[in-house]
Coordinates of C-alpha atoms in Angstrom, one line a residue:
M1 CA -27.8 22.8 1.6
Y2 CA -26.0 21.7 -1.5
A3 CA -22.7 22.4 -3.3
V4 CA -21.7 21.5 -6.8
G5 CA -18.2 20.4 -7.8
I6 CA -17.1 20.4 -11.4
D7 CA -13.8 18.8 -12.5
I8 CA -12.5 19.6 -16.0
G9 CA -10.1 16.8 -16.8
T10 CA -8.0 16.1 -19.8
T11 CA -10.2 13.2 -21.0
G12 CA -13.4 13.7 -19.0
I13 CA -15.6 16.3 -17.3
C14 CA -17.4 15.4 -14.1
G15 CA -19.9 17.1 -11.9
I16 CA -21.3 16.2 -8.5
L17 CA -24.1 17.4 -6.3
M18 CA -23.0 17.2 -2.6
N19 CA -25.1 17.3 0.5
S20 CA -23.0 19.7 2.7
E21 CA -24.4 18.3 5.9
T22 CA -23.6 14.6 5.3
G23 CA -20.9 14.8 2.6
E24 CA -22.9 12.4 0.5
I25 CA -22.9 12.7 -3.3
E26 CA -26.5 12.7 -4.4
K27 CA -25.9 12.9 -8.1
T28 CA -23.0 12.5 -10.4
L29 CA -22.9 13.4 -14.1
S30 CA -20.0 13.1 -16.5
A31 CA -19.1 13.6 -20.2
D32 CA -16.1 12.7 -22.3
N33 CA -13.7 15.5 -23.0
D34 CA -13.5 14.8 -26.7
S35 CA -12.4 18.3 -27.6
F36 CA -8.9 17.5 -28.9
I37 CA -8.0 19.4 -32.0
K38 CA -5.9 17.6 -34.7
S39 CA -2.5 19.1 -35.3
D40 CA 0.1 18.8 -38.0
F41 CA 2.7 18.8 -35.2
S42 CA 3.3 15.7 -33.1
W43 CA 4.5 17.9 -30.2
E44 CA 1.3 20.0 -30.1
K45 CA -1.5 19.0 -27.8
I46 CA -4.5 21.3 -27.9
Q47 CA -8.2 21.2 -27.1
D48 CA -11.2 23.4 -28.0
A49 CA -11.9 25.6 -25.0
D50 CA -15.5 26.4 -26.1
V51 CA -16.4 22.7 -26.5
I52 CA -15.1 22.1 -23.0
L53 CA -17.1 25.0 -21.5
G54 CA -20.2 23.9 -23.3
K55 CA -20.0 20.4 -21.8
A56 CA -19.1 21.7 -18.3
T57 CA -22.1 24.1 -18.4
D58 CA -24.5 21.4 -19.5
I59 CA -23.4 19.2 -16.5
L60 CA -23.7 22.2 -14.1
D61 CA -27.1 23.2 -15.4
A62 CA -28.4 19.7 -15.0
L63 CA -27.2 19.5 -11.4
L64 CA -28.7 22.9 -10.6
D65 CA -32.1 21.7 -11.8
I66 CA -32.1 19.0 -9.1
A67 CA -31.7 21.1 -5.9
E68 CA -31.1 24.6 -4.7
V69 CA -27.3 25.0 -4.7
K70 CA -25.5 27.6 -2.5
T71 CA -22.0 27.4 -4.1
I72 CA -20.1 26.0 -7.1
G73 CA -16.5 24.8 -7.0
I74 CA -14.3 24.1 -10.0
S75 CA -11.3 21.8 -10.4
N76 CA -9.2 21.8 -13.6
Q77 CA -6.4 20.1 -15.4
M78 CA -3.3 22.0 -14.3
H79 CA -0.5 23.7 -16.3
G80 CA -2.6 24.2 -19.5
I81 CA -3.0 27.8 -20.8
V82 CA -5.7 29.6 -22.8
Y83 CA -5.8 33.2 -24.1
T84 CA -8.9 35.4 -23.6
D85 CA -10.0 38.7 -25.1
S86 CA -11.3 41.9 -23.4
D87 CA -14.8 40.4 -23.2
G88 CA -13.6 37.2 -21.4
N89 CA -13.9 34.9 -24.4
A90 CA -11.3 32.3 -25.5
V91 CA -9.4 33.4 -28.5
S92 CA -7.1 30.4 -28.7
P93 CA -7.3 26.7 -28.1
L94 CA -6.4 25.3 -24.7
Y95 CA -2.7 24.3 -24.8
I96 CA -2.8 21.4 -22.3
W97 CA -0.2 20.0 -20.0
Q98 CA 0.9 17.3 -22.5
D99 CA 2.0 20.0 -25.1
E100 CA 5.7 19.5 -25.8
R101 CA 6.6 22.7 -27.6
G102 CA 8.6 23.6 -24.6
N103 CA 11.0 20.8 -25.3
L104 CA 11.9 22.1 -28.7
S105 CA 15.3 23.7 -29.3
Y106 CA 15.5 27.4 -28.5
R107 CA 19.1 28.6 -28.6
D108 CA 22.6 27.8 -27.3
G109 CA 21.6 24.1 -26.9
E110 CA 18.7 24.9 -24.6
S111 CA 15.1 24.1 -25.0
Y112 CA 12.4 26.8 -24.4
A113 CA 11.6 25.1 -21.0
Q114 CA 15.3 25.0 -20.0
H115 CA 15.7 28.6 -20.8
L116 CA 13.0 29.5 -18.3
G117 CA 14.1 26.9 -15.8
S118 CA 10.7 25.2 -16.0
F119 CA 9.0 22.3 -17.8
A120 CA 7.3 21.7 -21.1
G121 CA 3.5 21.8 -20.8
Y122 CA 3.6 24.5 -18.1
G123 CA 1.6 27.5 -19.1
L124 CA 4.3 30.2 -19.2
V125 CA 6.7 27.9 -21.1
T126 CA 4.0 27.3 -23.7
D127 CA 3.3 31.1 -23.8
F128 CA 7.1 31.8 -24.1
Y129 CA 7.3 29.6 -27.2
N130 CA 4.2 31.2 -28.7
R131 CA 5.6 34.7 -28.1
E132 CA 8.9 33.8 -29.6
N133 CA 7.2 32.3 -32.7
G134 CA 4.4 34.9 -33.2
L135 CA 1.6 32.6 -32.2
V136 CA -0.1 34.8 -29.5
P137 CA -3.5 36.0 -30.8
K138 CA -3.5 39.7 -31.5
N139 CA -6.7 40.3 -29.5
A140 CA -5.5 38.4 -26.4
V141 CA -5.7 40.3 -23.2
Y142 CA -5.3 37.6 -20.5
T143 CA -3.8 34.1 -20.0
C144 CA -5.5 31.7 -17.6
T145 CA -6.4 28.0 -17.0
I146 CA -9.5 26.4 -18.4
G147 CA -11.0 26.4 -14.8
D148 CA -10.4 30.1 -14.5
L149 CA -12.0 30.7 -17.9
F150 CA -15.1 28.6 -16.9
A151 CA -15.5 30.5 -13.6
M152 CA -15.2 33.8 -15.5
R153 CA -17.7 32.9 -18.2
L154 CA -20.3 31.7 -15.6
C155 CA -20.1 35.0 -13.9
S156 CA -20.0 37.1 -17.1
S157 CA -16.7 38.5 -16.1
A158 CA -14.0 39.7 -18.4
K159 CA -11.1 39.4 -15.9
P160 CA -10.0 36.0 -14.6
V161 CA -9.1 35.3 -11.0
M162 CA -6.4 32.7 -10.5
H163 CA -5.9 30.7 -7.2
I164 CA -2.3 30.1 -6.2
T165 CA -2.7 26.4 -7.0
N166 CA -3.3 27.2 -10.6
A167 CA -0.8 30.0 -10.7
A168 CA 2.0 27.8 -9.6
S169 CA 1.2 25.3 -12.2
F170 CA 2.0 27.9 -14.9
G171 CA 5.7 27.7 -13.8
C172 CA 7.9 30.7 -13.1
F173 CA 6.0 31.3 -9.8
D174 CA 7.5 32.1 -6.4
I175 CA 5.5 29.9 -4.0
F176 CA 6.8 31.9 -1.0
K177 CA 5.9 35.3 -2.2
N178 CA 2.9 34.0 -4.2
R179 CA 3.7 35.9 -7.3
F180 CA 5.0 35.2 -10.8
T181 CA 8.7 35.7 -11.4
I182 CA 8.2 36.9 -15.0
D183 CA 5.5 39.0 -16.6
N184 CA 4.0 38.4 -20.0
G185 CA 1.7 41.4 -19.6
M186 CA -1.4 39.1 -19.6
L187 CA -1.3 37.5 -16.2
P188 CA -4.5 37.6 -14.1
D189 CA -4.8 38.6 -10.4
V190 CA -3.6 35.8 -8.1
S191 CA -5.5 34.9 -4.9
E192 CA -4.2 33.0 -1.9
K193 CA -7.8 32.4 -0.7
F194 CA -10.7 30.6 -2.3
V195 CA -12.6 33.8 -3.2
S196 CA -15.9 34.3 -4.9
V197 CA -15.7 35.2 -8.6
G198 CA -19.4 36.1 -8.8
E199 CA -22.7 34.3 -9.1
Y200 CA -24.3 31.9 -11.5
K201 CA -28.1 31.2 -11.2
G202 CA -28.0 32.4 -7.5
A203 CA -25.0 30.2 -6.5
Q204 CA -21.6 31.7 -5.5
V205 CA -18.9 30.6 -7.9
I206 CA -15.5 30.1 -6.1
C207 CA -12.3 30.5 -8.0
A208 CA -10.9 27.3 -9.6
V209 CA -8.4 25.0 -7.9
G210 CA -5.7 22.9 -9.5
D211 CA -6.8 19.3 -9.8
N212 CA -3.8 17.9 -7.9
Q213 CA -4.7 19.9 -4.8
A214 CA -8.4 19.3 -5.4
S215 CA -7.9 15.6 -5.4
F216 CA -6.0 15.8 -2.2
I217 CA -8.7 18.0 -0.6
G218 CA -11.4 15.5 -1.7
S219 CA -9.5 12.4 -0.5
V220 CA -7.6 13.2 2.7
D221 CA -9.1 14.1 6.0
G222 CA -6.0 15.0 8.1
D223 CA -2.2 14.6 7.5
M224 CA -2.1 11.2 5.7
P225 CA -0.2 10.9 2.5
L226 CA -2.2 10.4 -0.7
I227 CA -1.1 7.7 -3.2
N228 CA -2.7 8.4 -6.5
V229 CA -2.3 6.0 -9.4
G230 CA -3.8 6.8 -12.8
T231 CA -2.0 6.9 -16.1
G232 CA 0.9 8.5 -14.1
S233 CA 1.2 8.3 -10.3
Q234 CA 1.8 10.7 -7.5
I235 CA 2.6 10.8 -3.8
S236 CA 1.3 13.9 -2.1
Y237 CA 1.4 15.1 1.5
L238 CA 1.0 18.3 3.5
S239 CA 3.9 20.1 5.0
S240 CA 4.5 23.4 6.8
K241 CA 7.8 23.7 4.9
A242 CA 9.0 23.4 1.4
V243 CA 10.9 20.3 0.3
S244 CA 13.6 20.3 -2.4
A245 CA 14.6 17.0 -4.0
E246 CA 14.9 15.4 -7.5
N247 CA 11.4 14.8 -9.0
I248 CA 9.8 16.5 -5.9
E249 CA 7.7 19.6 -6.2
T250 CA 6.5 21.9 -3.5
R251 CA 3.1 23.3 -4.5
P252 CA 0.9 25.9 -2.8
F253 CA -2.0 24.6 -0.9
C254 CA -4.1 26.7 1.5
D255 CA -3.8 28.5 4.8
G256 CA 0.0 28.7 4.7
K257 CA 0.5 25.0 4.0
Y258 CA 2.3 23.3 1.1
L259 CA 1.5 20.2 -0.8
I260 CA 4.6 18.1 -1.4
V261 CA 4.3 16.1 -4.6
G262 CA 6.4 13.4 -6.1
S263 CA 5.3 12.5 -9.6
S264 CA 6.0 9.4 -11.7
L265 CA 5.3 9.7 -15.5
C266 CA 4.2 6.0 -15.7
G267 CA 2.4 4.6 -12.7
G268 CA -0.7 2.8 -14.1
R269 CA 0.7 3.2 -17.6
A270 CA 3.4 0.7 -16.6
F271 CA 0.9 -1.9 -15.7
A272 CA -1.0 -1.2 -18.9
M273 CA 2.2 -1.6 -20.9
L274 CA 2.8 -5.0 -19.3
E275 CA -0.8 -6.1 -20.2
R276 CA -0.3 -5.1 -23.8
F277 CA 3.0 -7.0 -23.9
F278 CA 1.3 -10.1 -22.7
A279 CA -1.4 -9.6 -25.3
S280 CA 1.2 -9.3 -28.1
V281 CA 2.6 -12.7 -27.0
V282 CA -0.9 -14.2 -27.2
E283 CA -1.4 -12.6 -30.6
M284 CA 1.9 -14.0 -31.8
A285 CA 1.0 -17.5 -30.7
T286 CA -2.6 -17.5 -31.9
G287 CA -2.6 -15.1 -34.8
D288 CA -5.7 -13.6 -33.4
K289 CA -6.3 -10.2 -31.8
C290 CA -6.3 -10.6 -28.0
G291 CA -8.8 -9.0 -25.7
S292 CA -8.1 -7.6 -22.3
L293 CA -5.8 -9.7 -20.1
Y294 CA -6.4 -7.8 -16.9
P295 CA -8.7 -10.5 -15.4
Q296 CA -6.0 -13.1 -16.0
M297 CA -3.4 -10.8 -14.4
D298 CA -5.7 -10.3 -11.4
K299 CA -5.8 -14.1 -11.0
L300 CA -2.1 -14.3 -11.1
L301 CA -1.8 -11.7 -8.4
A302 CA -4.4 -13.4 -6.2
A303 CA -2.1 -16.3 -5.9
K304 CA 1.3 -14.6 -6.0
L305 CA 2.5 -11.4 -4.3
S306 CA 6.3 -11.9 -4.0
T307 CA 9.2 -12.1 -6.4
D308 CA 13.0 -11.6 -6.4
M309 CA 12.8 -10.1 -9.8
K310 CA 13.3 -6.3 -9.8
A311 CA 11.6 -3.8 -12.1
D312 CA 12.1 -0.2 -12.8
T313 CA 8.9 1.3 -14.2
R314 CA 10.4 4.7 -15.3
F315 CA 9.6 3.7 -18.9
C316 CA 8.7 7.3 -19.8
G317 CA 11.7 8.8 -18.1
T318 CA 11.3 11.4 -15.3
R319 CA 10.5 15.1 -15.4
A320 CA 14.1 15.8 -14.4
D321 CA 15.6 13.4 -16.9
P322 CA 13.4 12.4 -19.8
S323 CA 16.1 10.0 -21.1
V324 CA 15.8 7.6 -18.1
R325 CA 14.4 4.2 -19.1
G326 CA 12.9 1.3 -17.2
S327 CA 14.2 -2.2 -16.8
F328 CA 13.8 -5.7 -15.4
T329 CA 16.8 -7.0 -13.4
N330 CA 17.7 -10.0 -11.3
V331 CA 16.0 -12.1 -13.9
S332 CA 16.7 -15.9 -13.6
Q333 CA 15.5 -19.1 -15.2
D334 CA 13.2 -19.6 -12.2
N335 CA 11.5 -16.2 -12.1
F336 CA 11.2 -15.3 -15.8
T337 CA 7.4 -15.8 -15.6
A338 CA 4.4 -13.7 -16.3
G339 CA 3.5 -13.8 -12.6
D340 CA 6.9 -12.6 -11.4
M341 CA 6.9 -9.8 -14.0
T342 CA 3.5 -8.6 -12.9
V343 CA 4.4 -8.6 -9.2
A344 CA 7.7 -6.8 -9.9
V345 CA 5.9 -4.1 -11.8
L346 CA 3.5 -3.4 -8.9
Y347 CA 6.4 -3.3 -6.4
A348 CA 8.2 -0.9 -8.7
I349 CA 5.2 1.4 -8.9
A350 CA 4.9 1.5 -5.1
N351 CA 8.6 1.8 -4.4
E352 CA 9.1 4.7 -6.8
L353 CA 6.4 6.7 -4.9
H354 CA 7.8 5.6 -1.5
D355 CA 11.3 6.8 -2.5
M356 CA 9.8 10.2 -3.1
Y357 CA 8.0 10.3 0.3
S358 CA 9.7 12.1 3.2
G359 CA 6.7 12.7 5.4
G360 CA 7.8 10.3 8.1
E361 CA 6.0 7.2 9.4
T362 CA 2.3 7.1 9.0
D363 CA -0.4 4.8 10.3
Y364 CA -2.6 5.3 7.3
A365 CA -2.2 6.2 3.6
V366 CA -5.1 7.2 1.3
C367 CA -5.3 5.6 -2.2
S368 CA -7.1 7.2 -5.1
G369 CA -7.2 6.9 -8.9
N370 CA -8.5 3.9 -10.9
G371 CA -5.0 2.4 -11.2
I372 CA -5.0 1.5 -7.5
R373 CA -8.8 1.6 -6.8
K374 CA -9.3 -1.3 -9.2
N375 CA -6.2 -3.2 -8.2
P376 CA -6.4 -4.8 -4.8
A377 CA -3.0 -6.4 -5.2
L378 CA -1.4 -2.9 -5.6
Q379 CA -3.3 -1.8 -2.5
R380 CA -1.8 -4.6 -0.5
I381 CA 1.7 -4.0 -1.9
A382 CA 1.4 -0.2 -1.2
A383 CA 0.4 -1.0 2.4
Q384 CA 3.4 -3.2 2.8
V385 CA 5.9 -0.7 1.2
F386 CA 4.5 2.2 3.2
G387 CA 4.0 0.2 6.4
A388 CA 0.5 1.7 6.7
K389 CA -3.1 0.7 6.5
I390 CA -4.9 1.8 3.4
K391 CA -8.0 4.1 3.2
I392 CA -10.0 4.5 0.0
P393 CA -12.4 7.4 -0.4
L394 CA -16.0 6.2 -0.9
Y395 CA -16.4 8.5 -3.9
K396 CA -14.0 8.1 -6.9
E397 CA -14.7 11.7 -8.1
E398 CA -12.0 13.0 -5.8
A399 CA -11.2 16.2 -7.7
A400 CA -14.9 17.2 -8.1
Y401 CA -15.4 16.4 -4.4
G402 CA -12.5 18.5 -3.5
A403 CA -13.8 21.4 -5.6
A404 CA -17.1 21.2 -3.8
L405 CA -15.3 21.3 -0.4
T406 CA -13.2 24.4 -1.5
A407 CA -16.5 26.1 -2.5
L408 CA -18.1 25.4 0.9
Y409 CA -15.0 26.8 2.6
G410 CA -14.8 29.8 0.2
C411 CA -18.5 30.8 0.7
G412 CA -18.1 30.7 4.5
E413 CA -20.0 27.5 5.2
F414 CA -17.0 26.1 7.1
A415 CA -14.5 28.1 9.1
S416 CA -11.5 26.2 7.7
L417 CA -10.6 23.8 4.9
D418 CA -9.7 21.2 7.5
E419 CA -13.2 21.4 8.9
A420 CA -14.7 21.0 5.5
R421 CA -12.5 17.9 4.8
K422 CA -14.1 16.1 7.7
L423 CA -17.0 15.4 5.4
I424 CA -14.9 12.9 3.5
I425 CA -16.3 9.4 3.7
Y426 CA -14.1 6.3 3.4
S427 CA -15.3 2.9 2.1

């Protein structure tokens, strides 16, 4: 039997065909998400929802042509919001998680996000700005995520079904009562379970899951923490209780559990910033444009994994305090070198995540995301910082893999999500 997992990301869309008996991926297809719409406002980040759905459908149809599929799972970029009409069609662009209208000034010195006690880019903050400024389409009936919209369109439904993982990503959501704390009159039904939305070409379509939870589901078999390093970075782990701390978020998961998430806005971006700094020095010295210096940085790291230089990689601030900036300290005439700076940045990335982890000692930690998959030095440093051995999922399409597992659970192929996660294969 086969399952398909579709992940709708900010910059790419991926689909996998999974063998539900072995956990092996038998086919992977992907496409660039080049649906960004140019805007006159620097704070506005929007994508064309119909372009996204077209690309995702093309990938899905190609996978369905390969084998008989029982169920389809969907993962999507979280926080983003799209408006739909009474027929289930998009009547607005997708306002993605990077949209910053929520940080604009509202009243009494507060931003729109601060007024709601939430964050810019979260769906209900974006919607609040739109309502206050007359930007909600007149024929809008529902608000949902792009994954909810995709599931709805596949099943020719006019009413979205939103899993709690996506609902919480909208903000203004009570994770204990699993309901929104405000009502814009357009919120869809919220499900605590991975329920079927309908069928598409004979396969059950299960409601979409947020990509953070999907990546965890597709990466972690058991209670190990997940270290994810992409453009940003995150530390995620399961808990039976909510955790409250600065830059820590408790997100709904499944079966009464919570996913505790600590997020860094930089992560892999910090390493990329350092590479571009080195390149600018080369360009200054030679007068020629410099190509990628990652191979040279890898050579440095192969010979050096310690330094007394200290780095703080919060170059983009934090969610709690966007004004925070990074730094290099304890710089001396002996350690002011490219190698020391590179090692210091990697330790800073790992230490920031470890500082947000309160799950106790662990024998293993799972690593995902290209920022750490492609960086053996960061893997070694993370293992040292966390005092744990590192596991890396065989398949890098973690969110799509997790979506397929939620679909297998949702359609009744597995009795629990924990049972479905035993299909995960590590390299």
